[in-house]
Coordinates of C-alpha atoms in Angstrom, one line a residue:
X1 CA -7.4 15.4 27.8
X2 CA -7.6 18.1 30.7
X3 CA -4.3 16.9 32.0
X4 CA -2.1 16.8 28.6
X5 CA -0.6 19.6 27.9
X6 CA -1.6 22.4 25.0
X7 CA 1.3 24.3 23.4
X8 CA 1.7 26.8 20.5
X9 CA 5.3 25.7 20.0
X10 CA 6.7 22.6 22.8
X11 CA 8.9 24.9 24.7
X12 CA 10.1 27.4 22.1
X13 CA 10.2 31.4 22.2
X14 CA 9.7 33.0 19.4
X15 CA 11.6 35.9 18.1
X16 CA 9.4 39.2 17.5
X17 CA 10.2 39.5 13.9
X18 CA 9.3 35.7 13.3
X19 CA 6.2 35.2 11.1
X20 CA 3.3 33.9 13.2
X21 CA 1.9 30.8 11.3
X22 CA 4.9 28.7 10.9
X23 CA 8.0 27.9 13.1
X24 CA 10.6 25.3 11.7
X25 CA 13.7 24.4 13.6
X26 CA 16.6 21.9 12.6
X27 CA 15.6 18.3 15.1
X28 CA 19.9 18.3 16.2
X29 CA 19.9 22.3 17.0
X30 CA 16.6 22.2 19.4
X31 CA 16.0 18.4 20.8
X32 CA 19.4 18.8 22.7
X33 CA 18.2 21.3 25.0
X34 CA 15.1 19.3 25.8
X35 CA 17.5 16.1 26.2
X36 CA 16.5 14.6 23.0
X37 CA 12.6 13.8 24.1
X38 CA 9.7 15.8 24.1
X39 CA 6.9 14.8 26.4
X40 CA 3.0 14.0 25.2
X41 CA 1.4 17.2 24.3
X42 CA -0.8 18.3 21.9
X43 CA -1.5 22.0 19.5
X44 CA -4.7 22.9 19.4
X45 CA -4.1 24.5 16.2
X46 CA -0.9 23.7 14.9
X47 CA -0.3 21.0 12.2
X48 CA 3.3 19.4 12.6
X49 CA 5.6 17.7 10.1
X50 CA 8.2 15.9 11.5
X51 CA 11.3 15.3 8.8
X52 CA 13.6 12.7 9.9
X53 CA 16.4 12.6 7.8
X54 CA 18.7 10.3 9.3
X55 CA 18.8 9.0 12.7
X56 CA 15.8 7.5 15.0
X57 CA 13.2 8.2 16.9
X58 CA 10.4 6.8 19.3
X59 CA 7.3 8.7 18.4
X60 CA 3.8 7.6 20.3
X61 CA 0.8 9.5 19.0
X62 CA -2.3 9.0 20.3
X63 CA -2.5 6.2 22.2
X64 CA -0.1 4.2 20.2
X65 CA 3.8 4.4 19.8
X66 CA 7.1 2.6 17.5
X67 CA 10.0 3.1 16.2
X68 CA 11.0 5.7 13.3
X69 CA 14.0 6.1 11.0
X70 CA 15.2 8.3 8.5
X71 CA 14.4 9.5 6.0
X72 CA 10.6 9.2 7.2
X73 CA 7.8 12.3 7.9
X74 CA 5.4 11.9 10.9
X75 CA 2.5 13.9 10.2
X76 CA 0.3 15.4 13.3
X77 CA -3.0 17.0 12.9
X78 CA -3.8 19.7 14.9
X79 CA -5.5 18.5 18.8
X80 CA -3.8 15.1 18.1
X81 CA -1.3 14.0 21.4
X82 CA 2.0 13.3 20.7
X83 CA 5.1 13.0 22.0
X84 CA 8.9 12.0 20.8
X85 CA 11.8 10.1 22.0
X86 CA 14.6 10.8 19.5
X87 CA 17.8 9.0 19.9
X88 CA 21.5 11.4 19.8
X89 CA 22.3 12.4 16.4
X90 CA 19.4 12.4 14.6
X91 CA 19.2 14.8 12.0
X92 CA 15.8 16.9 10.4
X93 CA 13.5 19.4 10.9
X94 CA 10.1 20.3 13.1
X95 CA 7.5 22.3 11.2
X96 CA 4.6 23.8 13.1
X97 CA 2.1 25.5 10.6
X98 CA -0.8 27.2 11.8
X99 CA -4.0 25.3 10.6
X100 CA -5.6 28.3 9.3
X101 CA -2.7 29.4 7.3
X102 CA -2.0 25.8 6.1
X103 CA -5.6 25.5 4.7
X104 CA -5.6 28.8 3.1
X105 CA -2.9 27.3 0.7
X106 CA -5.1 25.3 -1.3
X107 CA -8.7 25.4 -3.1
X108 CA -11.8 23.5 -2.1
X109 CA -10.8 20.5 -4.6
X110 CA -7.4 20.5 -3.2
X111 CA -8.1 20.4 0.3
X112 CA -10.6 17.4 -0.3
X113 CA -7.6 15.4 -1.8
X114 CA -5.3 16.1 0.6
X115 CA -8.2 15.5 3.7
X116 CA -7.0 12.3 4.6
X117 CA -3.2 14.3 5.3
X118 CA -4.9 17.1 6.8
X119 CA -7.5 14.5 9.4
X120 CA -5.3 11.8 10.7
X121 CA -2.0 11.2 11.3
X122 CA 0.6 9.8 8.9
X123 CA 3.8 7.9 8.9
X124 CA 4.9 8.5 5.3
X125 CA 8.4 7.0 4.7
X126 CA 10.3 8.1 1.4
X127 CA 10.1 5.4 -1.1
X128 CA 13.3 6.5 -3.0
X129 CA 16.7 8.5 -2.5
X130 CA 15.4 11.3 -4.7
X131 CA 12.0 11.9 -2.5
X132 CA 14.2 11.9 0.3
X133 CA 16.3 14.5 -1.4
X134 CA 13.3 16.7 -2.0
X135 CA 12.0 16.4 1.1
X136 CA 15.4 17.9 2.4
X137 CA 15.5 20.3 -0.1
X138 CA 12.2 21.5 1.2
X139 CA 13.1 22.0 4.6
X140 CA 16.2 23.9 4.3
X141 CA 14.3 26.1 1.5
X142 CA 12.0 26.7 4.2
X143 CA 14.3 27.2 6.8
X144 CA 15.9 29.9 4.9
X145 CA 12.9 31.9 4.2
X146 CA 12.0 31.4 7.7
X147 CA 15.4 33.0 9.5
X148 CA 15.3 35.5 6.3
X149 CA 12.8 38.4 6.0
X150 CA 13.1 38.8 2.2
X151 CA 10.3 40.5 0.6
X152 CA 7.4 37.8 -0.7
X153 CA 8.5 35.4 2.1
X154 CA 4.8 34.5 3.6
X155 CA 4.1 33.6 -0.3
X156 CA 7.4 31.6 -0.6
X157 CA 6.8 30.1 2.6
X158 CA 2.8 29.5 1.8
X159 CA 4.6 27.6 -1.7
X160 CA 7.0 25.0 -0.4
X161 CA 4.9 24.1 1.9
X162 CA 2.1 23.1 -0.6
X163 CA 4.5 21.4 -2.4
X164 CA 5.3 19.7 0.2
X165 CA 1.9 18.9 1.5
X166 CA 1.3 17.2 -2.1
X167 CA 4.5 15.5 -2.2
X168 CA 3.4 13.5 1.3
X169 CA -0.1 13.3 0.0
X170 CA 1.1 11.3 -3.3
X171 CA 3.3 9.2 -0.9
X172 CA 0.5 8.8 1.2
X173 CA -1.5 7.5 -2.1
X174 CA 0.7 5.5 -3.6
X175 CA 1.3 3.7 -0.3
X176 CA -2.3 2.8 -0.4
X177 CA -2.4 2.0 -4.0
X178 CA 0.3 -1.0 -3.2
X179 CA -1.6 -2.0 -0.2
X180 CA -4.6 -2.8 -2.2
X181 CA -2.8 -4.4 -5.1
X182 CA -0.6 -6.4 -2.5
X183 CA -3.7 -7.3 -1.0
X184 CA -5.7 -8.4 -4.0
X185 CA -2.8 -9.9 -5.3
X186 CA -2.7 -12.1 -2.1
X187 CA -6.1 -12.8 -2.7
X188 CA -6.0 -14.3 -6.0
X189 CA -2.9 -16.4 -4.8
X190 CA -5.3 -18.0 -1.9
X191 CA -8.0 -18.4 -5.0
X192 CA -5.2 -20.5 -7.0
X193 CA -4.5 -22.6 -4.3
X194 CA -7.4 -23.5 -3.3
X195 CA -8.8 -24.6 -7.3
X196 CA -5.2 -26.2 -6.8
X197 CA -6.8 -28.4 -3.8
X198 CA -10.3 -28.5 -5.0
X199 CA -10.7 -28.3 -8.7
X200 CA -11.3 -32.2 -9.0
X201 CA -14.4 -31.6 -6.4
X202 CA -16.3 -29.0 -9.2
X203 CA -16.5 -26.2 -6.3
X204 CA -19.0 -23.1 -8.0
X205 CA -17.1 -20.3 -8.0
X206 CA -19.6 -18.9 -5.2
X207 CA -18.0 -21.5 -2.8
X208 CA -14.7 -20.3 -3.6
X209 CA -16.2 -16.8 -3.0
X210 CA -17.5 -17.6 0.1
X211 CA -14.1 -19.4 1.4
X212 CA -12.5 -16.4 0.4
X213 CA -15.2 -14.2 2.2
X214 CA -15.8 -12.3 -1.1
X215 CA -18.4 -11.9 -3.5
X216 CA -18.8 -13.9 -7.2
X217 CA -18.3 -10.2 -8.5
X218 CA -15.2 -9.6 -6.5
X219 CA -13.2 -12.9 -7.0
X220 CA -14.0 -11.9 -10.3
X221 CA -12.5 -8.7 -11.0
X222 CA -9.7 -9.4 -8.9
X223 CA -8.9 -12.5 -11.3
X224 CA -9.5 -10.3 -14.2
X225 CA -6.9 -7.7 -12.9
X226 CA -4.5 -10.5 -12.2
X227 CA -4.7 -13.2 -14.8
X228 CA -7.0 -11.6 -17.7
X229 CA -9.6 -14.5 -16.8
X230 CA -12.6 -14.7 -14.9
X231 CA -12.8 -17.0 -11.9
X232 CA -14.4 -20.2 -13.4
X233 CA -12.1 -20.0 -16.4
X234 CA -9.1 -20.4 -14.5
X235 CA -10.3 -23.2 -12.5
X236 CA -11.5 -24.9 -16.1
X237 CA -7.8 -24.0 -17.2
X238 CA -6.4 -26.1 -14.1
X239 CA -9.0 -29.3 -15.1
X240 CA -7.4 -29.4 -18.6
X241 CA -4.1 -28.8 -17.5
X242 CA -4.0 -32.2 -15.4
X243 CA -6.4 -34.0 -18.1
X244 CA -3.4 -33.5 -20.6
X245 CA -0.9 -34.3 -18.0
X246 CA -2.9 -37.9 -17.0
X247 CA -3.1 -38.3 -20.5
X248 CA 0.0 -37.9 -21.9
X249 CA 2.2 -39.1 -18.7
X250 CA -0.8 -42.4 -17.7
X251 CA -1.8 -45.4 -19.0
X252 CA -5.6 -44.3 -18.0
X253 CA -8.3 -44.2 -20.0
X254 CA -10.3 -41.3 -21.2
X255 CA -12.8 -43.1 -19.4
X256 CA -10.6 -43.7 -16.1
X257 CA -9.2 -39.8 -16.6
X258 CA -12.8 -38.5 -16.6
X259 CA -13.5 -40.1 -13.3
X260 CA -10.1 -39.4 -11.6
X261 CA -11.0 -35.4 -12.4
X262 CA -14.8 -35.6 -10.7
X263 CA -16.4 -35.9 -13.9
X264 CA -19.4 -38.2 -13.1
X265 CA -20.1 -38.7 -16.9
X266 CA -17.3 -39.9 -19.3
X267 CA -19.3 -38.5 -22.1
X268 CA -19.5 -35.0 -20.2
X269 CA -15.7 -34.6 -19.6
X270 CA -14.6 -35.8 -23.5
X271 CA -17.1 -33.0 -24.5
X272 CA -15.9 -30.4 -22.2
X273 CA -12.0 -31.5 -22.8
X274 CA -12.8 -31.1 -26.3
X275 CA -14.2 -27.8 -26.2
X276 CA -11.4 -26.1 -24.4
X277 CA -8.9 -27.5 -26.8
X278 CA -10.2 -28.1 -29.6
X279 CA -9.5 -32.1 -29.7
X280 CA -10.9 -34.8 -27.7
X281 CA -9.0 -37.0 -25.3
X282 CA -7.7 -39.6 -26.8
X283 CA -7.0 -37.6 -30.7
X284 CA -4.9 -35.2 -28.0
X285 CA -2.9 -38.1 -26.7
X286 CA -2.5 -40.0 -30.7
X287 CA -1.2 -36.7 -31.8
X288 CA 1.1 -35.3 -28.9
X289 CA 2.7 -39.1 -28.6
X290 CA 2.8 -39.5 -32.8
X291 CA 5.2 -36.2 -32.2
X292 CA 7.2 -37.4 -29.7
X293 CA 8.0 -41.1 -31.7
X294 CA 8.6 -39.1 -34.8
X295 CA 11.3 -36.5 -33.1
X296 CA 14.6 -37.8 -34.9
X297 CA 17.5 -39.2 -33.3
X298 CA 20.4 -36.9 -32.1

């Protein structure tokens, strides 16, 4: 790290009467001067919000780099490398907040939530046109308290910003949130297609577990979130499902059915058809067929 180089601000001087734990600049009023890139450095204790409101930008921060658009916020610990690539015409602001200051804004409770914001950096792209209005909002609020000297402004200053530091920790959330539920939800779609391909062979539900490289418990609290069942009910649900099919759409047998499901006693399957639905086999069959013959003709 000898050779990157440490900055308060990346090639800014401050005016005297500008307040010392904060700078905030508008990205298409300072990148042109430093021809719209801004080499790897790092701020050994500066925290940096980068709010893209339109345009793009090429952003590598540590070791990795991609592409940005607006409206989007980069958010870069203090001592983490980073550098920026922004294409003509992009549109935003740069906040650099002193690490001290920025931690004195919120109580012990708060700055646990928010730890995961404060430790590692964070791509946190607005979800909707009215977070992306807020998020401009914030930066022009604390643009103008930042140019001003009004009386109060550290305190005004000190408030948007923790407002904005929860608004990007909510974002930053929620975006988890949906990767776990996306996940899980994938999950239980690989679960249902594989009782889809297997459900005649009796797998336990610890082999569909250990296909799915989860635990009994864990296949079955994902099932419960997503279908209200536990794992083996479902896969009993998909047995019945093609027993009534076979026998409403087959000439087979009870018998025959029993067999072509992986039942290895006939007796076995007409008691366990019967306990899910409350019929056996063939009184199923009589009844559903009796209802189709009796259906008048239009």
């Amino acid at each position: 790290m000898s050779n990157i180089p440490h900055y308060f601000l990346y090639g800014e001087a401050l005016p005297d009467n500008a307040p010392d734990y904060m700078h905030i600049a508008r990205l298409e009023q300072s990148l042109p001067k430093h021809n719209w890139e801004i080499h790897p450095h790092r701020h050994d204790n500066l925290h940096q919000l980068m709010l893209l409101d339109s345009g793009s930008m090429h952003a590598q921060i540590r070791d990795a780099s991609a592409e940005y658009q607006g409206s989007c916020v980069l958010s870069i610990p203090a001592k983490e490398v980073h550098g920026f690539v922004h294409q003509p015409g992009v549109t935003g602001f740069i906040l650099s907040i002193s690490q001290p200051f920025m931690l004195s804004l919120f109580n012990d409770s708060e700055r646990q939530a928010l730890s995961t914001l404060f430790r590692e950096p964070q791509t946190i792209s607005a979800t909707c046109a009215r977070e992306a209005i807020e998020i401009k909002t914030l930066g022009e609020r604390l643009l103008g308290e930042y140019q001003g000297s009004a009386m109060g402004q550290s305190s005004m200053i000190g408030a948007y910003l923790k407002i904005l530091f929860i608004l990007l920790s909510r974002s930053v959330v929620n975006h988890e949130q949906r990767q776990v539920t996306d996940t899980k939800t994938a999950i239980f779609e690989r679960f249902v297609a594989l009782v889809d391909s297997h459900y005649n062979e009796h797998w336990s539900v610890k082999r569909y577990a250990d296909q799915l490289g989860l635990s009994q418990g864990q296949l079955n609290r994902i099932c419960q979130r997503s279908a209200d069942q536990q794992a083996l009910a479902i896969v009993h649900e998909r047995l019945i499902d093609e027993a009534k099919r076979l026998l409403l759409f087959t000439q087979l047998s009870a018998k025959e059915i029993g067999y072509t499901l992986g039942f290895k006693d006939p007796g076995y399957f007409s008691r366990f058809f019967t306990r899910h639905v409350g019929q056996a086999p063939r009184q199923f069959q009589h009844q559903l067929v009796s209802a189709v013959t009796e259906q008048p003709v239009k």
